[in-house]
Amino acid sequence: MTYDYDIVFIGSGHASWHAAVTLAQSGKKVAVIEKDMTAGTCTNYGCNAKFLLDSPFEFLDGLDRYERAGIGTKGTISWEELMAFKKREIPTYAPFMEGMFAQMNIDLLKGYGKLRDEHTVAVDDKAITADYIVLGTGQRPARLNIEGKELLHDSRAFLELDSLPNRITFVGAGIISMEFATMAVKLGSEVHIVEFADKALAAYPENDVRTVVDKLRAEGVQFHFGQAVEKVEALEAGLLLTTAQGLVIETDYVLDATGRIPNVENLGLEDLGIEYNRSGIVVNDYLQTAVPHIFASGDVVDKTIPRLTPTASFESDYIADFILGVNEKPISYPVVPNLVFTFPRIAQVGVTVAEAKADPDNYKIVEVPFGQQIKFQTKLEDEARFTLIVNKNKELAGASLLSNEAGEMINLITLMINQKLKAADLSQMIFAFPGTSNALINAVKTALS
Ligand SMILES: Cc1cc2nc3c(=O)[nH]c(=O)nc-3n(C[C@H](O)[C@H](O)[C@H](O)COP(=O)(O)OP(=O)(O)OC[C@H]3O[C@@H](n4cnc5c(N)ncnc54)[C@H](O)[C@@H]3O)c2cc1C
Ligand SMILES: NC(=O)c1ccc[n+]([C@@H]2O[C@H](COP(=O)([O-])OP(=O)(O)OC[C@H]3O[C@@H](n4cnc5c(N)ncnc54)[C@H](O)[C@@H]3O)[C@@H](O)[C@H]2O)c1
């Protein structure tokens, strides 16, 4: 049987395009179907836009610390100028990717993709056939089903705001709210975070989260825990948010950041017996769905590891190698670092502090009050702290880092964990001095000894 394509991808995010490029480079005939912006969430309205907007705030946070120590002057950031920069920069990425696809003879089909049968995908009213199909449809923001839900905004809308509202209320104290609130409060907005649970960032070490919450509170963010939002109403000027517990907040903008849900509906999965649930499409250890030549990749997969860009890219690379016969083994994930862009940043990788506490026979927890020990290397970050988890073989099994530089340092830790480095290995290496990473490596060496 001859098909139109060797491989068709539904969705053009990281879960798809890494494999599409590898397969096209290997001589396969490839098509990518995309209903929205080419290259997906991360590239257009996720990580990249967030990172671009966040970066200057890191300098502002640094200047604030020196100001408090009586050194230097305060900096300022204009959201309007920053957003104009973002709007010049980010929209160039999708056309760049389109150019790359064209150069590699990858057909980009703009439209909504839906499985019609085991080898046929409908793209709006057209149909194409393929030997293999990859479902990389990602996630979308969850939307609270409350009175006034049409007045709620999502992260994509926030990342497009030409001017920052005076009063912003975030619903949910998860990653998106904490990252956006970090920026908004520094520019003087009145910021509320309304959270259903009794704490923020539930997946991260309580100690580290408490430090970040306290710092945001000191900067003016008002946290409201144990509150379920019931309704949002339009006032003559602004909005009124009410919770079931009786909290009432007058605000100008409400961002619903209560999680993200997989795009599994209206894909034709049911007719082919492809199983899915609230967490995504069910796959086996080869990322195959119930139909073996139909794979799922990235955020849309039902999985317990973090739904992040690097995991989507890893899965995409795996699928390409599997289809090419380069790798026939089940997928094996290395440890996955994750990072919250607050000040300080919170990063963690490998065995968590909670897991280590629950298994004291196998893990030792080493707390390093980094900012207090080595002030000159932490740029006045007194609160910087590392928690290192060491296994019985005296290897690093996990770590959580609290520091503005955690985003870079966590990759070094990831490398040490994956390479199973021991203190003796680190002793054979020379690192540049002085610097945060040098001090981190010394702390690890001591912990592993
Ligand atoms: C605000 C925000 C910030 C983030 N920050 C980070 C970060 O700092 N670090 C990090 O690692 N991750 C971050 N993420 C997560 C990251 O964006 C995702 O993990 C990543 O984009 C997943 O890639 P994907 O290809 O699986 O899905 P996506 O990038 O969402 O791509 C899926 C694509 O499929 C398309 N699609 C869906 N259904 C169909 C259909 N039926 N037909 C055609 N096309 C379809 C969609 O339009 C979309 O373009 C962030 C996410 C958000 C929202
Ligand atoms: N730095 C990063 O890696 C990064 C950054 C942004 C987004 N992301 C991606 O986006 C996802 C995070 O999205 P998010 O922040 O929307 O979700 P989240 O799951 O991190 O947080 C949602 C929060 O909303 C709360 N909540 C749920 N229902 C509620 C209700 N009715 N009222 C009040 N609070 C409620 C939850 O208790 C939770 O604390 C990540 O899992 C990741 O996939 C990653």
mmCIF file of C-alpha atoms in Angstrom, residues 86-223:
data_model
loop_
_atom_site.group_PDB
_atom_site.id
_atom_site.type_symbol
_atom_site.label_atom_id
_atom_site.label_comp_id
_atom_site.label_asym_id
_atom_site.label_seq_id
_atom_site.Cartn_x
_atom_site.Cartn_y
_atom_site.Cartn_z
ATOM 1 C CA LYS A 86 8.450 40.896 22.546
ATOM 2 C CA LYS A 87 6.028 41.658 19.725
ATOM 3 C CA ARG A 88 8.919 42.418 17.353
ATOM 4 C CA GLU A 89 10.918 39.330 18.324
ATOM 5 C CA ILE A 90 8.588 36.376 18.987
ATOM 6 C CA PRO A 91 6.487 36.642 15.787
ATOM 7 C CA THR A 92 9.650 36.087 13.737
ATOM 8 C CA TYR A 93 10.020 32.526 15.075
ATOM 9 C CA ALA A 94 7.029 30.914 13.328
ATOM 10 C CA PRO A 95 8.021 32.175 9.845
ATOM 11 C CA PHE A 96 11.579 31.021 10.578
ATOM 12 C CA MET A 97 10.282 27.517 11.318
ATOM 13 C CA GLU A 98 8.093 27.618 8.200
ATOM 14 C CA GLY A 99 11.191 28.504 6.142
ATOM 15 C CA MET A 100 13.070 25.594 7.708
ATOM 16 C CA PHE A 101 10.207 23.190 6.925
ATOM 17 C CA ALA A 102 10.129 24.373 3.294
ATOM 18 C CA GLN A 103 13.889 23.956 2.974
ATOM 19 C CA MET A 104 13.604 20.376 4.228
ATOM 20 C CA ASN A 105 10.630 19.529 2.013
ATOM 21 C CA ILE A 106 8.366 19.078 5.040
ATOM 22 C CA ASP A 107 4.816 19.912 3.924
ATOM 23 C CA LEU A 108 3.145 22.255 6.427
ATOM 24 C CA LEU A 109 -0.624 21.859 6.094
ATOM 25 C CA LYS A 110 -2.533 24.604 7.856
ATOM 26 C CA GLY A 111 -5.845 23.345 9.244
ATOM 27 C CA TYR A 112 -7.454 21.112 11.847
ATOM 28 C CA GLY A 113 -6.168 17.521 11.836
ATOM 29 C CA LYS A 114 -8.422 14.596 12.730
ATOM 30 C CA LEU A 115 -7.939 10.839 12.358
ATOM 31 C CA ARG A 116 -10.357 9.422 9.812
ATOM 32 C CA ASP A 117 -9.062 5.865 9.832
ATOM 33 C CA GLU A 118 -5.848 4.099 10.858
ATOM 34 C CA HIS A 119 -3.867 5.625 7.988
ATOM 35 C CA THR A 120 -5.927 8.672 7.013
ATOM 36 C CA VAL A 121 -5.939 12.139 8.532
ATOM 37 C CA ALA A 122 -8.505 14.747 7.570
ATOM 38 C CA VAL A 123 -7.159 18.283 7.351
ATOM 39 C CA ASP A 124 -10.321 20.356 7.372
ATOM 40 C CA ASP A 125 -12.089 19.016 4.240
ATOM 41 C CA LYS A 126 -9.001 17.433 2.645
ATOM 42 C CA ALA A 127 -7.620 13.985 3.486
ATOM 43 C CA ILE A 128 -4.077 12.644 3.427
ATOM 44 C CA THR A 129 -2.719 9.168 4.123
ATOM 45 C CA ALA A 130 0.421 8.102 5.963
ATOM 46 C CA ASP A 131 2.318 5.013 7.047
ATOM 47 C CA TYR A 132 2.879 6.463 10.556
ATOM 48 C CA ILE A 133 0.974 9.172 12.413
ATOM 49 C CA VAL A 134 2.180 11.164 15.435
ATOM 50 C CA LEU A 135 -0.292 12.956 17.712
ATOM 51 C CA GLY A 136 1.434 16.024 19.196
ATOM 52 C CA THR A 137 -1.583 18.179 19.940
ATOM 53 C CA GLY A 138 -0.380 19.571 23.300
ATOM 54 C CA GLN A 139 -2.494 21.097 26.042
ATOM 55 C CA ARG A 140 -4.671 24.159 26.464
ATOM 56 C CA PRO A 141 -5.485 26.249 29.539
ATOM 57 C CA ALA A 142 -8.245 24.873 31.759
ATOM 58 C CA ARG A 143 -11.195 27.260 32.156
ATOM 59 C CA LEU A 144 -13.161 27.478 35.402
ATOM 60 C CA ASN A 145 -16.832 26.761 34.857
ATOM 61 C CA ILE A 146 -18.121 29.676 36.937
ATOM 62 C CA GLU A 147 -20.484 32.585 36.516
ATOM 63 C CA GLY A 148 -18.638 35.224 34.493
ATOM 64 C CA LYS A 149 -16.175 32.768 32.962
ATOM 65 C CA GLU A 150 -16.171 34.843 29.772
ATOM 66 C CA LEU A 151 -14.423 37.582 31.770
ATOM 67 C CA LEU A 152 -11.433 35.352 32.558
ATOM 68 C CA HIS A 153 -8.158 35.500 30.621
ATOM 69 C CA ASP A 154 -5.421 32.901 30.038
ATOM 70 C CA SER A 155 -1.610 32.941 29.876
ATOM 71 C CA ARG A 156 -1.584 33.550 26.140
ATOM 72 C CA ALA A 157 -3.652 36.736 26.549
ATOM 73 C CA PHE A 158 -1.432 37.936 29.423
ATOM 74 C CA LEU A 159 1.667 37.496 27.265
ATOM 75 C CA GLU A 160 0.083 39.847 24.703
ATOM 76 C CA LEU A 161 -0.928 42.693 27.074
ATOM 77 C CA ASP A 162 0.162 46.065 25.662
ATOM 78 C CA SER A 163 -0.170 47.679 29.070
ATOM 79 C CA LEU A 164 -0.234 46.079 32.477
ATOM 80 C CA PRO A 165 -3.550 46.403 34.336
ATOM 81 C CA ASN A 166 -3.379 48.311 37.641
ATOM 82 C CA ARG A 167 -5.032 45.465 39.532
ATOM 83 C CA ILE A 168 -4.490 41.838 38.541
ATOM 84 C CA THR A 169 -5.939 38.730 40.183
ATOM 85 C CA PHE A 170 -4.453 35.320 39.419
ATOM 86 C CA VAL A 171 -6.599 32.290 40.099
ATOM 87 C CA GLY A 172 -4.375 29.349 41.123
ATOM 88 C CA ALA A 173 -0.950 29.594 42.794
ATOM 89 C CA GLY A 174 0.740 27.278 40.289
ATOM 90 C CA ILE A 175 3.715 27.931 38.040
ATOM 91 C CA ILE A 176 2.046 30.347 35.634
ATOM 92 C CA SER A 177 0.567 32.591 38.345
ATOM 93 C CA MET A 178 3.737 32.672 40.411
ATOM 94 C CA GLU A 179 5.880 33.543 37.378
ATOM 95 C CA PHE A 180 3.573 36.258 36.067
ATOM 96 C CA ALA A 181 2.892 37.717 39.539
ATOM 97 C CA THR A 182 6.687 38.017 40.002
ATOM 98 C CA MET A 183 6.819 40.410 37.032
ATOM 99 C CA ALA A 184 3.556 42.272 37.635
ATOM 100 C CA VAL A 185 4.242 43.217 41.248
ATOM 101 C CA LYS A 186 7.668 44.613 40.374
ATOM 102 C CA LEU A 187 5.955 47.061 38.001
ATOM 103 C CA GLY A 188 3.566 48.290 40.694
ATOM 104 C CA SER A 189 0.363 46.396 39.871
ATOM 105 C CA GLU A 190 -1.852 45.430 42.798
ATOM 106 C CA VAL A 191 -1.578 41.638 42.656
ATOM 107 C CA HIS A 192 -3.821 39.028 44.275
ATOM 108 C CA ILE A 193 -3.340 35.262 44.044
ATOM 109 C CA VAL A 194 -6.403 33.205 44.942
ATOM 110 C CA GLU A 195 -5.636 29.531 45.507
ATOM 111 C CA PHE A 196 -7.936 26.624 46.297
ATOM 112 C CA ALA A 197 -5.282 24.653 48.243
ATOM 113 C CA ASP A 198 -3.476 25.793 51.384
ATOM 114 C CA LYS A 199 -0.148 26.413 49.651
ATOM 115 C CA ALA A 200 1.480 27.512 46.417
ATOM 116 C CA LEU A 201 3.510 25.355 43.991
ATOM 117 C CA ALA A 202 2.503 22.052 45.566
ATOM 118 C CA ALA A 203 5.095 20.033 43.615
ATOM 119 C CA TYR A 204 8.072 21.977 44.979
ATOM 120 C CA PRO A 205 9.858 21.811 48.383
ATOM 121 C CA GLU A 206 7.831 23.633 51.039
ATOM 122 C CA ASN A 207 10.843 25.438 52.453
ATOM 123 C CA ASP A 208 11.808 26.934 49.120
ATOM 124 C CA VAL A 209 8.235 27.845 48.226
ATOM 125 C CA ARG A 210 7.800 29.558 51.607
ATOM 126 C CA THR A 211 10.831 31.758 50.955
ATOM 127 C CA VAL A 212 9.470 32.797 47.556
ATOM 128 C CA VAL A 213 5.946 33.416 48.892
ATOM 129 C CA ASP A 214 7.326 35.515 51.763
ATOM 130 C CA LYS A 215 9.410 37.563 49.349
ATOM 131 C CA LEU A 216 6.454 38.133 47.007
ATOM 132 C CA ARG A 217 4.329 39.100 50.028
ATOM 133 C CA ALA A 218 6.968 41.620 51.084
ATOM 134 C CA GLU A 219 6.839 43.087 47.573
ATOM 135 C CA GLY A 220 3.047 43.449 47.831
ATOM 136 C CA VAL A 221 1.462 40.265 46.436
ATOM 137 C CA GLN A 222 -1.635 39.326 48.435
ATOM 138 C CA PHE A 223 -2.080 35.552 48.746
#
